[in-house]
Amino acid sequence: MVPMMYSPHVLELQGRCDTHSSADLRQQFEQLAQEVSATDTSAPVWLLDLSQVSSIDSSGLSAFIAGFKLARQQGGALLFCAPSDPVRMVFEIAQLDRVFPIYESQAAALAAWEQQTLEPTFNPLAA
């Protein structure tokens, strides 16, 4: 469960999540995790708005997995919202839609977070 006192940090991604942008995304996740550690906040909640993302490749997915692991290590969550059909298809092909909570909008993701009904519960990446 994610403690309610922490507000999700919204990252609105744009363009392509590929080899060129994934290093920056990983760096953002690491910086956010350090900020959480520095403020003694033990449960980061990061919401990635994918509405402006045109495509994702394996390095982009890898960056998402790294962010997921960082958030989970601190007892938090990584949520996704508003993917286009091609982006959603990449998640489905990689079966990451079974791992990451993906919502239709920021409002839907925030509502699920506030009600603590984050899905999915399947987590093959837990280690």
PDB file of C-alpha atoms in Angstrom:
ATOM      1  CA  MET A   1       0.000   0.000   0.000  1.00  0.00           C
ATOM      2  CA  VAL A   2       1.137   3.506  -0.763  1.00  0.00           C
ATOM      3  CA  PRO A   3       0.808   5.946   2.130  1.00  0.00           C
ATOM      4  CA  MET A   4      -1.781   8.592   1.328  1.00  0.00           C
ATOM      5  CA  MET A   5       0.232  11.550   2.599  1.00  0.00           C
ATOM      6  CA  TYR A   6       2.534  11.550  -0.420  1.00  0.00           C
ATOM      7  CA  SER A   7       1.374  13.198  -3.629  1.00  0.00           C
ATOM      8  CA  PRO A   8       2.296  11.632  -6.941  1.00  0.00           C
ATOM      9  CA  HIS A   9       5.007  13.362  -8.916  1.00  0.00           C
ATOM     10  CA  VAL A  10       3.713  13.689 -12.488  1.00  0.00           C
ATOM     11  CA  LEU A  11       6.178  13.338 -15.361  1.00  0.00           C
ATOM     12  CA  GLU A  12       4.707  14.343 -18.699  1.00  0.00           C
ATOM     13  CA  LEU A  13       6.828  12.610 -21.311  1.00  0.00           C
ATOM     14  CA  GLN A  14       6.974  13.753 -24.929  1.00  0.00           C
ATOM     15  CA  GLY A  15       8.245  12.367 -28.198  1.00  0.00           C
ATOM     16  CA  ARG A  16       9.982   9.033 -28.377  1.00  0.00           C
ATOM     17  CA  CYS A  17      11.166   6.911 -25.456  1.00  0.00           C
ATOM     18  CA  ASP A  18      14.179   5.386 -27.110  1.00  0.00           C
ATOM     19  CA  THR A  19      17.936   5.021 -26.815  1.00  0.00           C
ATOM     20  CA  HIS A  20      18.437   8.771 -26.930  1.00  0.00           C
ATOM     21  CA  SER A  21      15.906   9.702 -24.249  1.00  0.00           C
ATOM     22  CA  SER A  22      16.011   6.672 -21.958  1.00  0.00           C
ATOM     23  CA  ALA A  23      19.277   7.732 -20.279  1.00  0.00           C
ATOM     24  CA  ASP A  24      17.684  11.062 -19.343  1.00  0.00           C
ATOM     25  CA  LEU A  25      14.615   9.273 -18.025  1.00  0.00           C
ATOM     26  CA  ARG A  26      16.719   6.941 -15.877  1.00  0.00           C
ATOM     27  CA  GLN A  27      18.569   9.963 -14.544  1.00  0.00           C
ATOM     28  CA  GLN A  28      15.241  11.634 -13.660  1.00  0.00           C
ATOM     29  CA  PHE A  29      14.149   8.524 -11.756  1.00  0.00           C
ATOM     30  CA  GLU A  30      17.436   8.415  -9.859  1.00  0.00           C
ATOM     31  CA  GLN A  31      17.191  12.119  -9.022  1.00  0.00           C
ATOM     32  CA  LEU A  32      13.609  11.691  -7.794  1.00  0.00           C
ATOM     33  CA  ALA A  33      14.674   8.708  -5.681  1.00  0.00           C
ATOM     34  CA  GLN A  34      17.507  10.758  -4.142  1.00  0.00           C
ATOM     35  CA  GLU A  35      15.076  13.592  -3.364  1.00  0.00           C
ATOM     36  CA  VAL A  36      12.779  11.108  -1.656  1.00  0.00           C
ATOM     37  CA  SER A  37      15.676   9.716   0.385  1.00  0.00           C
ATOM     38  CA  ALA A  38      16.864  13.206   1.332  1.00  0.00           C
ATOM     39  CA  THR A  39      13.446  14.218   2.655  1.00  0.00           C
ATOM     40  CA  ASP A  40      12.848  10.947   4.531  1.00  0.00           C
ATOM     41  CA  THR A  41       9.836  10.278   2.325  1.00  0.00           C
ATOM     42  CA  SER A  42       9.807   6.538   2.007  1.00  0.00           C
ATOM     43  CA  ALA A  43       7.106   6.065  -0.608  1.00  0.00           C
ATOM     44  CA  PRO A  44       7.590   7.783  -3.950  1.00  0.00           C
ATOM     45  CA  VAL A  45       4.674   7.751  -6.356  1.00  0.00           C
ATOM     46  CA  TRP A  46       5.568   8.649  -9.914  1.00  0.00           C
ATOM     47  CA  LEU A  47       2.888   9.074 -12.567  1.00  0.00           C
ATOM     48  CA  LEU A  48       4.125   8.990 -16.147  1.00  0.00           C
ATOM     49  CA  ASP A  49       1.744  10.690 -18.551  1.00  0.00           C
ATOM     50  CA  LEU A  50       2.329   9.053 -21.944  1.00  0.00           C
ATOM     51  CA  SER A  51      -0.240  11.066 -23.898  1.00  0.00           C
ATOM     52  CA  GLN A  52       2.486  12.866 -25.883  1.00  0.00           C
ATOM     53  CA  VAL A  53       4.719   9.816 -26.419  1.00  0.00           C
ATOM     54  CA  SER A  54       4.775   8.662 -30.024  1.00  0.00           C
ATOM     55  CA  SER A  55       6.808   5.467 -29.633  1.00  0.00           C
ATOM     56  CA  ILE A  56       8.730   3.327 -27.181  1.00  0.00           C
ATOM     57  CA  ASP A  57      11.573   0.912 -27.853  1.00  0.00           C
ATOM     58  CA  SER A  58      13.274  -1.647 -25.628  1.00  0.00           C
ATOM     59  CA  SER A  59      15.589   0.922 -24.042  1.00  0.00           C
ATOM     60  CA  GLY A  60      12.560   3.033 -23.108  1.00  0.00           C
ATOM     61  CA  LEU A  61      10.895  -0.004 -21.549  1.00  0.00           C
ATOM     62  CA  SER A  62      14.139  -0.747 -19.728  1.00  0.00           C
ATOM     63  CA  ALA A  63      14.121   2.779 -18.272  1.00  0.00           C
ATOM     64  CA  PHE A  64      10.533   2.245 -17.098  1.00  0.00           C
ATOM     65  CA  ILE A  65      11.543  -1.013 -15.418  1.00  0.00           C
ATOM     66  CA  ALA A  66      14.447   0.768 -13.701  1.00  0.00           C
ATOM     67  CA  GLY A  67      12.052   3.451 -12.439  1.00  0.00           C
ATOM     68  CA  PHE A  68       9.615   0.788 -11.291  1.00  0.00           C
ATOM     69  CA  LYS A  69      12.346  -0.934  -9.294  1.00  0.00           C
ATOM     70  CA  LEU A  70      13.554   2.327  -7.724  1.00  0.00           C
ATOM     71  CA  ALA A  71      10.038   3.248  -6.654  1.00  0.00           C
ATOM     72  CA  ARG A  72       9.355  -0.238  -5.282  1.00  0.00           C
ATOM     73  CA  GLN A  73      12.652  -0.285  -3.348  1.00  0.00           C
ATOM     74  CA  GLN A  74      11.393   2.768  -1.483  1.00  0.00           C
ATOM     75  CA  GLY A  75       7.917   1.316  -0.977  1.00  0.00           C
ATOM     76  CA  GLY A  76       6.344   3.406  -3.716  1.00  0.00           C
ATOM     77  CA  ALA A  77       4.708   2.982  -7.084  1.00  0.00           C
ATOM     78  CA  LEU A  78       5.172   3.829 -10.742  1.00  0.00           C
ATOM     79  CA  LEU A  79       1.943   4.502 -12.631  1.00  0.00           C
ATOM     80  CA  PHE A  80       1.278   5.182 -16.299  1.00  0.00           C
ATOM     81  CA  CYS A  81      -1.561   7.011 -17.963  1.00  0.00           C
ATOM     82  CA  ALA A  82      -2.972   8.020 -21.337  1.00  0.00           C
ATOM     83  CA  PRO A  83      -0.871   5.892 -23.701  1.00  0.00           C
ATOM     84  CA  SER A  84      -1.671   6.095 -27.403  1.00  0.00           C
ATOM     85  CA  ASP A  85      -2.732   2.863 -29.088  1.00  0.00           C
ATOM     86  CA  PRO A  86       0.761   2.162 -30.512  1.00  0.00           C
ATOM     87  CA  VAL A  87       2.381   2.781 -27.114  1.00  0.00           C
ATOM     88  CA  ARG A  88      -0.196   0.626 -25.332  1.00  0.00           C
ATOM     89  CA  MET A  89       0.471  -2.117 -27.887  1.00  0.00           C
ATOM     90  CA  VAL A  90       4.184  -2.123 -26.978  1.00  0.00           C
ATOM     91  CA  PHE A  91       3.261  -2.621 -23.313  1.00  0.00           C
ATOM     92  CA  GLU A  92       0.899  -5.447 -24.264  1.00  0.00           C
ATOM     93  CA  ILE A  93       3.395  -7.197 -26.563  1.00  0.00           C
ATOM     94  CA  ALA A  94       6.034  -7.044 -23.827  1.00  0.00           C
ATOM     95  CA  GLN A  95       3.333  -8.114 -21.319  1.00  0.00           C
ATOM     96  CA  LEU A  96       4.263  -5.155 -19.161  1.00  0.00           C
ATOM     97  CA  ASP A  97       0.604  -4.186 -18.984  1.00  0.00           C
ATOM     98  CA  ARG A  98       0.453  -7.076 -16.494  1.00  0.00           C
ATOM     99  CA  VAL A  99       3.176  -5.415 -14.397  1.00  0.00           C
ATOM    100  CA  PHE A 100       2.559  -1.675 -14.622  1.00  0.00           C
ATOM    101  CA  PRO A 101      -0.686   0.017 -13.642  1.00  0.00           C
ATOM    102  CA  ILE A 102      -1.853   1.817 -16.812  1.00  0.00           C
ATOM    103  CA  TYR A 103      -4.798   4.196 -16.717  1.00  0.00           C
ATOM    104  CA  GLU A 104      -6.726   6.086 -19.379  1.00  0.00           C
ATOM    105  CA  SER A 105      -6.055   9.521 -17.872  1.00  0.00           C
ATOM    106  CA  GLN A 106      -4.194  11.340 -15.124  1.00  0.00           C
ATOM    107  CA  ALA A 107      -7.508  11.712 -13.298  1.00  0.00           C
ATOM    108  CA  ALA A 108      -8.138   7.941 -13.372  1.00  0.00           C
ATOM    109  CA  ALA A 109      -4.602   7.195 -12.153  1.00  0.00           C
ATOM    110  CA  LEU A 110      -4.835   9.732  -9.353  1.00  0.00           C
ATOM    111  CA  ALA A 111      -8.240   8.390  -8.310  1.00  0.00           C
ATOM    112  CA  ALA A 112      -6.854   4.840  -8.146  1.00  0.00           C
ATOM    113  CA  TRP A 113      -3.892   6.068  -6.122  1.00  0.00           C
ATOM    114  CA  GLU A 114      -6.108   7.991  -3.702  1.00  0.00           C
ATOM    115  CA  GLN A 115      -8.372   4.950  -3.243  1.00  0.00           C
ATOM    116  CA  GLN A 116      -5.314   2.696  -3.008  1.00  0.00           C
ATOM    117  CA  THR A 117      -6.660   0.419  -5.725  1.00  0.00           C
ATOM    118  CA  LEU A 118      -3.529   0.314  -7.829  1.00  0.00           C
ATOM    119  CA  GLU A 119      -3.476  -2.518 -10.325  1.00  0.00           C
ATOM    120  CA  PRO A 120      -2.101  -4.910 -11.438  1.00  0.00           C
ATOM    121  CA  THR A 121      -0.957  -7.130  -8.610  1.00  0.00           C
ATOM    122  CA  PHE A 122       1.074  -9.469 -10.816  1.00  0.00           C
ATOM    123  CA  ASN A 123       4.755  -8.638 -10.295  1.00  0.00           C
ATOM    124  CA  PRO A 124       7.326 -10.842 -12.046  1.00  0.00           C
ATOM    125  CA  LEU A 125       9.966  -8.138 -11.513  1.00  0.00           C
ATOM    126  CA  ALA A 126       9.980  -8.342  -7.734  1.00  0.00           C
ATOM    127  CA  ALA A 127      13.348  -9.437  -6.537  1.00  0.00           C
TER     128      ALA A 127
END
